[in-house]
């Protein structure tokens, strides 16, 4: 409802309350700062910067995870994120991505892509050392 009111150019606060309207406004502001994920998933995101604001970083990492339709898109997102983000963001992404790719039956194909990429191999080795007891 708030979105429809906003698109009509109306004040949403009377309909949903002042604090909820403020939260919705903050969400819209954040959403407008997010990068376009489609070029990244298509392997054309080289000029796309990683957001600087933590909430936008989180939304980008999770958005790539859930929007990756197959192993190829997942690999494209993985390689992009590995180039532009620090390890903790790539780790967050990878853990969720592997779960999603398993559920889609794409984990084997993703593993084949990753095996051929020395940068991702290094990331996974470092990650494995981090979580090893």
XYZ file of N, CA, C and O in Angstrom:
532
model
N 0.822 -1.177 0.000
C 0.000 0.000 0.000
C 0.876 1.255 0.000
O 0.597 2.202 -0.737
N 1.925 1.257 0.822
C 2.798 2.424 0.894
C 3.447 2.696 -0.453
O 3.566 3.849 -0.872
N 3.845 1.662 -1.134
C 4.463 1.828 -2.445
C 3.492 2.454 -3.439
O 3.856 3.351 -4.202
N 2.247 1.989 -3.429
C 1.244 2.542 -4.342
C 0.976 4.011 -4.035
O 0.859 4.837 -4.940
N 0.881 4.347 -2.751
C 0.679 5.735 -2.368
C 1.861 6.601 -2.793
O 1.682 7.708 -3.314
N 3.052 6.100 -2.579
C 4.267 6.832 -2.952
C 4.303 7.080 -4.452
O 4.615 8.175 -4.905
N 4.012 6.034 -5.229
C 4.014 6.177 -6.690
C 2.942 7.151 -7.170
O 3.089 7.768 -8.221
N 1.871 7.305 -6.393
C 0.817 8.266 -6.740
C 1.179 9.684 -6.295
O 0.429 10.624 -6.550
N 2.329 9.820 -5.608
C 2.764 11.135 -5.147
C 2.091 11.584 -3.864
O 2.110 12.766 -3.532
N 1.516 10.649 -3.126
C 0.813 10.978 -1.894
C 1.688 10.708 -0.671
O 2.571 9.844 -0.695
N 1.409 11.428 0.397
C 2.101 11.212 1.669
C 1.617 9.883 2.253
O 0.409 9.664 2.397
N 2.548 9.024 2.611
C 2.167 7.703 3.123
C 1.973 7.683 4.637
O 1.353 6.775 5.169
N 2.489 8.694 5.336
C 2.433 8.703 6.801
C 1.012 8.601 7.355
O 0.792 7.853 8.323
N 0.026 9.317 6.826
C -1.326 9.174 7.394
C -1.886 7.751 7.285
O -2.683 7.334 8.118
N -1.444 7.014 6.282
C -1.985 5.667 6.075
C -1.270 4.609 6.901
O -1.894 3.642 7.341
N 0.029 4.788 7.114
C 0.794 3.730 7.783
C 1.486 4.166 9.067
O 2.104 3.360 9.747
N 1.416 5.444 9.390
C 2.039 5.949 10.611
C 3.389 6.584 10.314
O 4.071 6.232 9.358
N 3.771 7.506 11.167
C 4.993 8.280 10.962
C 6.253 7.421 11.027
O 7.126 7.522 10.170
N 6.344 6.571 12.037
C 7.568 5.769 12.178
C 7.688 4.739 11.060
O 8.783 4.513 10.529
N 6.590 4.127 10.667
C 6.631 3.163 9.560
C 6.962 3.876 8.257
O 7.713 3.351 7.424
N 6.434 5.081 8.077
C 6.746 5.864 6.882
C 8.238 6.201 6.842
O 8.866 6.164 5.769
N 8.820 6.511 8.000
C 10.254 6.803 8.059
C 11.072 5.563 7.696
O 12.061 5.653 6.956
N 10.669 4.406 8.203
C 11.358 3.159 7.860
C 11.233 2.852 6.370
O 12.196 2.429 5.736
N 10.047 3.055 5.829
C 9.832 2.827 4.403
C 10.702 3.769 3.573
O 11.311 3.362 2.585
N 10.783 5.023 3.987
C 11.637 5.995 3.300
C 13.100 5.590 3.337
O 13.822 5.716 2.337
N 13.548 5.077 4.481
C 14.928 4.611 4.592
C 15.168 3.413 3.677
O 16.228 3.306 3.041
N 14.173 2.521 3.589
C 14.286 1.374 2.694
C 14.401 1.835 1.245
O 15.244 1.355 0.493
N 13.564 2.777 0.830
C 13.597 3.282 -0.545
C 14.952 3.932 -0.833
O 15.534 3.709 -1.896
N 15.458 4.704 0.102
C 16.760 5.343 -0.075
C 17.851 4.296 -0.259
O 18.702 4.406 -1.149
N 17.833 3.257 0.565
C 18.805 2.178 0.437
C 18.639 1.461 -0.895
O 19.618 1.234 -1.612
N 17.425 1.125 -1.238
C 17.151 0.384 -2.476
C 17.678 1.146 -3.695
O 18.222 0.548 -4.622
N 17.542 2.453 -3.688
C 17.983 3.264 -4.819
C 19.508 3.315 -4.953
O 20.020 3.679 -6.010
N 20.241 2.934 -3.905
C 21.708 2.942 -3.970
C 22.287 1.604 -4.421
O 23.485 1.506 -4.665
N 21.451 0.577 -4.512
C 21.944 -0.757 -4.856
C 22.374 -0.815 -6.320
O 21.738 -0.211 -7.184
N 23.437 -1.578 -6.595
C 23.840 -1.734 -7.991
C 22.844 -2.613 -8.746
O 22.120 -3.413 -8.145
N 22.834 -2.464 -10.047
C 22.031 -3.334 -10.903
C 22.696 -4.708 -10.897
O 23.847 -4.856 -11.324
N 22.002 -5.722 -10.412
C 22.588 -7.049 -10.267
C 22.630 -7.826 -11.579
O 23.448 -8.746 -11.720
N 21.799 -7.484 -12.532
C 21.721 -8.239 -13.786
C 23.061 -8.298 -14.524
O 23.492 -9.390 -14.909
N 23.753 -7.166 -14.746
C 25.051 -7.272 -15.435
C 26.066 -8.133 -14.668
O 26.856 -8.850 -15.279
N 26.024 -8.088 -13.358
C 26.944 -8.898 -12.546
C 26.652 -10.372 -12.785
O 27.570 -11.161 -13.026
N 25.392 -10.741 -12.732
C 25.008 -12.138 -12.937
C 25.316 -12.610 -14.357
O 25.559 -13.791 -14.578
N 25.333 -11.689 -15.304
C 25.644 -12.023 -16.694
C 27.147 -12.001 -16.976
O 27.569 -12.245 -18.098
N 27.954 -11.680 -15.954
C 29.406 -11.633 -16.137
C 29.894 -10.335 -16.755
O 30.999 -10.266 -17.274
N 29.074 -9.283 -16.693
C 29.410 -7.989 -17.290
C 29.477 -6.890 -16.239
O 29.229 -5.728 -16.539
N 29.826 -7.246 -15.028
C 29.806 -6.280 -13.937
C 31.151 -5.678 -13.591
O 31.302 -5.115 -12.505
N 32.128 -5.771 -14.480
C 33.480 -5.303 -14.157
C 33.535 -3.850 -13.702
O 34.361 -3.497 -12.862
N 32.694 -3.001 -14.246
C 32.731 -1.586 -13.869
C 31.764 -1.263 -12.728
O 31.644 -0.108 -12.327
N 31.093 -2.270 -12.203
C 30.129 -2.052 -11.129
C 30.852 -2.052 -9.786
O 31.469 -3.051 -9.414
N 30.788 -0.935 -9.050
C 31.448 -0.908 -7.737
C 30.606 -1.596 -6.670
O 29.378 -1.690 -6.789
N 31.272 -2.073 -5.641
C 30.588 -2.634 -4.480
C 30.159 -1.463 -3.600
O 30.932 -0.533 -3.377
N 28.928 -1.464 -3.108
C 28.457 -0.343 -2.276
C 29.355 -0.131 -1.056
O 30.039 -1.043 -0.598
N 29.313 1.079 -0.532
C 30.126 1.385 0.644
C 29.334 1.265 1.948
O 29.908 0.978 2.990
N 28.043 1.472 1.890
C 27.208 1.425 3.084
C 26.929 -0.031 3.452
O 26.577 -0.829 2.589
N 27.102 -0.430 4.718
C 26.941 -1.838 5.111
C 25.600 -2.471 4.746
O 25.562 -3.615 4.304
N 24.501 -1.755 4.916
C 23.201 -2.329 4.567
C 23.108 -2.595 3.073
O 22.537 -3.607 2.646
N 23.652 -1.701 2.266
C 23.652 -1.892 0.807
C 24.574 -3.045 0.423
O 24.273 -3.801 -0.507
N 25.676 -3.200 1.132
C 26.580 -4.333 0.879
C 25.865 -5.652 1.164
O 25.935 -6.596 0.382
N 25.187 -5.698 2.295
C 24.460 -6.910 2.672
C 23.376 -7.228 1.649
O 23.249 -8.364 1.187
N 22.606 -6.217 1.280
C 21.532 -6.422 0.304
C 22.085 -6.881 -1.039
O 21.485 -7.730 -1.715
N 23.233 -6.361 -1.433
C 23.848 -6.763 -2.702
C 24.287 -8.226 -2.640
O 23.994 -9.007 -3.549
N 24.980 -8.604 -1.574
C 25.448 -9.987 -1.438
C 24.290 -10.973 -1.408
O 24.298 -11.991 -2.114
N 23.273 -10.671 -0.640
C 22.117 -11.559 -0.544
C 21.321 -11.547 -1.849
O 20.848 -12.590 -2.311
N 21.193 -10.380 -2.454
C 20.481 -10.285 -3.728
C 21.128 -11.132 -4.806
O 20.436 -11.811 -5.583
N 22.452 -11.121 -4.857
C 23.151 -11.964 -5.834
C 22.915 -13.440 -5.551
O 22.733 -14.235 -6.465
N 22.900 -13.787 -4.284
C 22.668 -15.179 -3.896
C 21.312 -15.678 -4.371
O 21.219 -16.729 -5.006
N 20.285 -14.934 -4.077
C 18.940 -15.414 -4.391
C 18.570 -15.233 -5.861
O 17.694 -15.939 -6.361
N 19.242 -14.333 -6.550
C 18.909 -14.112 -7.965
C 19.710 -14.977 -8.914
O 19.382 -15.062 -10.098
N 20.762 -15.622 -8.430
C 21.550 -16.506 -9.302
C 20.694 -17.709 -9.697
O 20.394 -18.562 -8.874
N 20.311 -17.758 -10.963
C 19.401 -18.801 -11.436
C 20.095 -20.133 -11.660
O 19.467 -21.181 -11.590
N 21.404 -20.086 -11.925
C 22.136 -21.318 -12.225
C 23.600 -21.145 -11.845
O 24.012 -20.085 -11.367
N 24.384 -22.189 -12.067
C 25.792 -22.183 -11.675
C 26.594 -21.120 -12.417
O 27.510 -20.524 -11.851
N 26.258 -20.865 -13.667
C 26.982 -19.858 -14.426
C 26.786 -18.468 -13.822
O 27.748 -17.722 -13.633
N 25.552 -18.122 -13.507
C 25.294 -16.832 -12.877
C 25.925 -16.771 -11.482
O 26.460 -15.736 -11.078
N 25.870 -17.863 -10.757
C 26.477 -17.916 -9.430
C 27.987 -17.691 -9.527
O 28.561 -16.938 -8.739
N 28.613 -18.316 -10.502
C 30.051 -18.144 -10.709
C 30.370 -16.693 -11.061
O 31.331 -16.115 -10.539
N 29.588 -16.096 -11.944
C 29.815 -14.692 -12.309
C 29.723 -13.787 -11.088
O 30.559 -12.892 -10.897
N 28.716 -14.004 -10.258
C 28.560 -13.210 -9.045
C 29.716 -13.459 -8.075
O 30.248 -12.522 -7.473
N 30.110 -14.712 -7.938
C 31.197 -15.090 -7.035
C 32.506 -14.417 -7.460
O 33.210 -13.836 -6.631
N 32.827 -14.469 -8.732
C 34.084 -13.859 -9.199
C 34.044 -12.343 -9.045
O 35.033 -11.732 -8.636
N 32.900 -11.718 -9.344
C 32.790 -10.268 -9.184
C 32.974 -9.871 -7.726
O 33.763 -8.979 -7.413
N 32.247 -10.536 -6.841
C 32.317 -10.189 -5.431
C 33.717 -10.426 -4.875
O 34.219 -9.626 -4.083
N 34.360 -11.473 -5.311
C 35.716 -11.767 -4.859
C 36.699 -10.671 -5.284
O 37.688 -10.429 -4.599
N 36.418 -9.998 -6.394
C 37.286 -8.909 -6.873
C 37.027 -7.591 -6.152
O 37.947 -6.812 -5.942
N 35.773 -7.319 -5.790
C 35.422 -5.986 -5.309
C 35.182 -5.882 -3.806
O 35.133 -4.774 -3.270
N 35.021 -7.001 -3.126
C 34.639 -6.962 -1.711
C 35.713 -7.577 -0.827
O 36.555 -8.343 -1.295
N 35.637 -7.261 0.436
C 36.545 -7.866 1.407
C 36.054 -9.277 1.747
O 34.910 -9.647 1.472
N 36.928 -10.032 2.371
C 36.686 -11.458 2.606
C 35.392 -11.736 3.366
O 34.690 -12.698 3.056
N 35.049 -10.908 4.349
C 33.850 -11.221 5.139
C 32.579 -11.167 4.297
O 31.656 -11.951 4.525
N 32.530 -10.289 3.293
C 31.357 -10.223 2.419
C 31.326 -11.412 1.471
O 30.259 -11.963 1.197
N 32.482 -11.816 0.995
C 32.546 -12.976 0.104
C 32.190 -14.243 0.878
O 31.482 -15.115 0.374
N 32.627 -14.340 2.129
C 32.299 -15.496 2.962
C 30.794 -15.582 3.203
O 30.201 -16.658 3.075
N 30.187 -14.459 3.556
C 28.736 -14.427 3.761
C 28.021 -14.902 2.501
O 27.136 -15.757 2.553
N 28.435 -14.376 1.375
C 27.844 -14.736 0.092
C 28.030 -16.220 -0.205
O 27.089 -16.920 -0.571
N 29.261 -16.716 -0.046
C 29.580 -18.097 -0.415
C 28.772 -19.108 0.394
O 28.247 -20.083 -0.164
N 28.661 -18.890 1.683
C 27.920 -19.830 2.535
C 26.471 -19.937 2.061
O 25.932 -21.038 1.894
N 25.848 -18.795 1.829
C 24.461 -18.816 1.348
C 24.360 -19.336 -0.075
O 23.440 -20.076 -0.414
N 25.302 -18.943 -0.918
C 25.276 -19.376 -2.316
C 25.367 -20.896 -2.428
O 24.635 -21.506 -3.205
N 26.251 -21.510 -1.680
C 26.411 -22.967 -1.755
C 25.113 -23.670 -1.359
O 24.712 -24.652 -1.983
N 24.443 -23.153 -0.341
C 23.164 -23.734 0.084
C 22.125 -23.610 -1.032
O 21.429 -24.573 -1.359
N 22.058 -22.448 -1.654
C 21.086 -22.218 -2.723
C 21.404 -23.091 -3.936
O 20.506 -23.699 -4.536
N 22.668 -23.174 -4.308
C 23.040 -23.972 -5.483
C 22.777 -25.465 -5.235
O 22.368 -26.181 -6.150
N 22.992 -25.935 -3.999
C 22.657 -27.332 -3.679
C 21.165 -27.573 -3.877
O 20.767 -28.582 -4.460
N 20.354 -26.650 -3.392
C 18.896 -26.823 -3.504
C 18.426 -26.786 -4.952
O 17.394 -27.358 -5.281
N 19.182 -26.148 -5.835
C 18.826 -26.076 -7.253
C 19.495 -27.171 -8.080
O 19.337 -27.207 -9.296
N 20.279 -28.034 -7.415
C 20.978 -29.099 -8.125
C 22.112 -28.580 -8.997
O 22.498 -29.235 -9.969
N 22.673 -27.432 -8.655
C 23.707 -26.782 -9.460
C 25.081 -26.763 -8.786
O 26.027 -26.205 -9.338
N 25.204 -27.376 -7.611
C 26.457 -27.282 -6.863
C 27.618 -27.950 -7.594
O 28.729 -27.417 -7.599
N 27.388 -29.084 -8.222
C 28.462 -29.763 -8.951
C 28.995 -28.913 -10.088
O 30.213 -28.803 -10.285
N 28.108 -28.291 -10.826
C 28.526 -27.442 -11.934
C 29.276 -26.208 -11.417
O 30.292 -25.808 -11.976
N 28.781 -25.616 -10.328
C 29.479 -24.474 -9.732
C 30.869 -24.897 -9.265
O 31.844 -24.180 -9.482
N 30.975 -26.065 -8.658
C 32.274 -26.559 -8.196
C 33.247 -26.701 -9.366
O 34.433 -26.383 -9.228
N 32.761 -27.135 -10.510
C 33.625 -27.246 -11.695
C 34.138 -25.886 -12.142
O 35.302 -25.748 -12.516
N 33.284 -24.872 -12.119
C 33.718 -23.512 -12.464
C 34.770 -23.021 -11.477
O 35.789 -22.456 -11.866
N 34.503 -23.227 -10.198
C 35.402 -22.743 -9.153
C 36.762 -23.429 -9.235
O 37.796 -22.798 -9.037
N 36.781 -24.727 -9.551
C 38.043 -25.473 -9.663
C 38.970 -24.884 -10.711
O 40.184 -25.002 -10.611
N 38.403 -24.252 -11.720
C 39.192 -23.688 -12.813
C 39.637 -22.254 -12.558
O 40.343 -21.679 -13.375
N 39.238 -21.678 -11.444
C 39.530 -20.271 -11.146
C 40.509 -20.164 -9.985
O 40.147 -20.401 -8.833
N 41.760 -19.782 -10.252
C 42.760 -19.722 -9.173
C 42.421 -18.712 -8.078
O 42.739 -18.941 -6.905
N 41.760 -17.613 -8.420
C 41.392 -16.631 -7.395
C 40.353 -17.190 -6.422
O 40.445 -16.966 -5.219
N 39.381 -17.904 -6.955
C 38.373 -18.500 -6.075
C 38.959 -19.678 -5.295
O 38.573 -19.904 -4.142
N 39.876 -20.401 -5.901
C 40.549 -21.480 -5.181
C 41.291 -20.928 -3.974
O 41.224 -21.482 -2.886
N 41.988 -19.800 -4.161
C 42.713 -19.175 -3.053
C 41.737 -18.713 -1.974
O 41.978 -18.925 -0.783
N 40.641 -18.096 -2.385
C 39.635 -17.670 -1.409
C 39.156 -18.863 -0.586
O 39.072 -18.794 0.636
N 38.813 -19.977 -1.259
C 38.296 -21.142 -0.558
C 39.335 -21.766 0.372
O 38.994 -22.229 1.462
N 40.597 -21.757 -0.022
C 41.658 -22.265 0.855
C 41.769 -21.401 2.107
O 41.872 -21.912 3.228
N 41.756 -20.073 1.919
C 41.823 -19.170 3.058
C 40.606 -19.333 3.970
O 40.728 -19.342 5.189
N 39.448 -19.501 3.366
C 38.209 -19.682 4.126
C 38.253 -20.989 4.905
O 37.857 -21.044 6.069
N 38.749 -22.031 4.283
C 38.838 -23.324 4.950
C 39.775 -23.230 6.160
O 39.475 -23.790 7.214
N 40.876 -22.515 6.027
C 41.790 -22.344 7.158
C 41.135 -21.546 8.265
O 41.362 -21.801 9.449
N 40.317 -20.580 7.899
C 39.640 -19.760 8.879
C 38.672 -20.569 9.726
O 38.588 -20.394 10.934
N 37.934 -21.476 9.099
C 36.922 -22.234 9.834
C 37.441 -23.558 10.407
O 36.729 -24.219 11.143
N 38.671 -23.930 10.088
C 39.246 -25.170 10.624
C 39.546 -25.019 12.108
O 39.947 -23.969 12.576
N 39.321 -26.057 12.835
C 39.570 -26.022 14.279
C 40.894 -26.620 14.578
O 41.434 -27.497 14.234
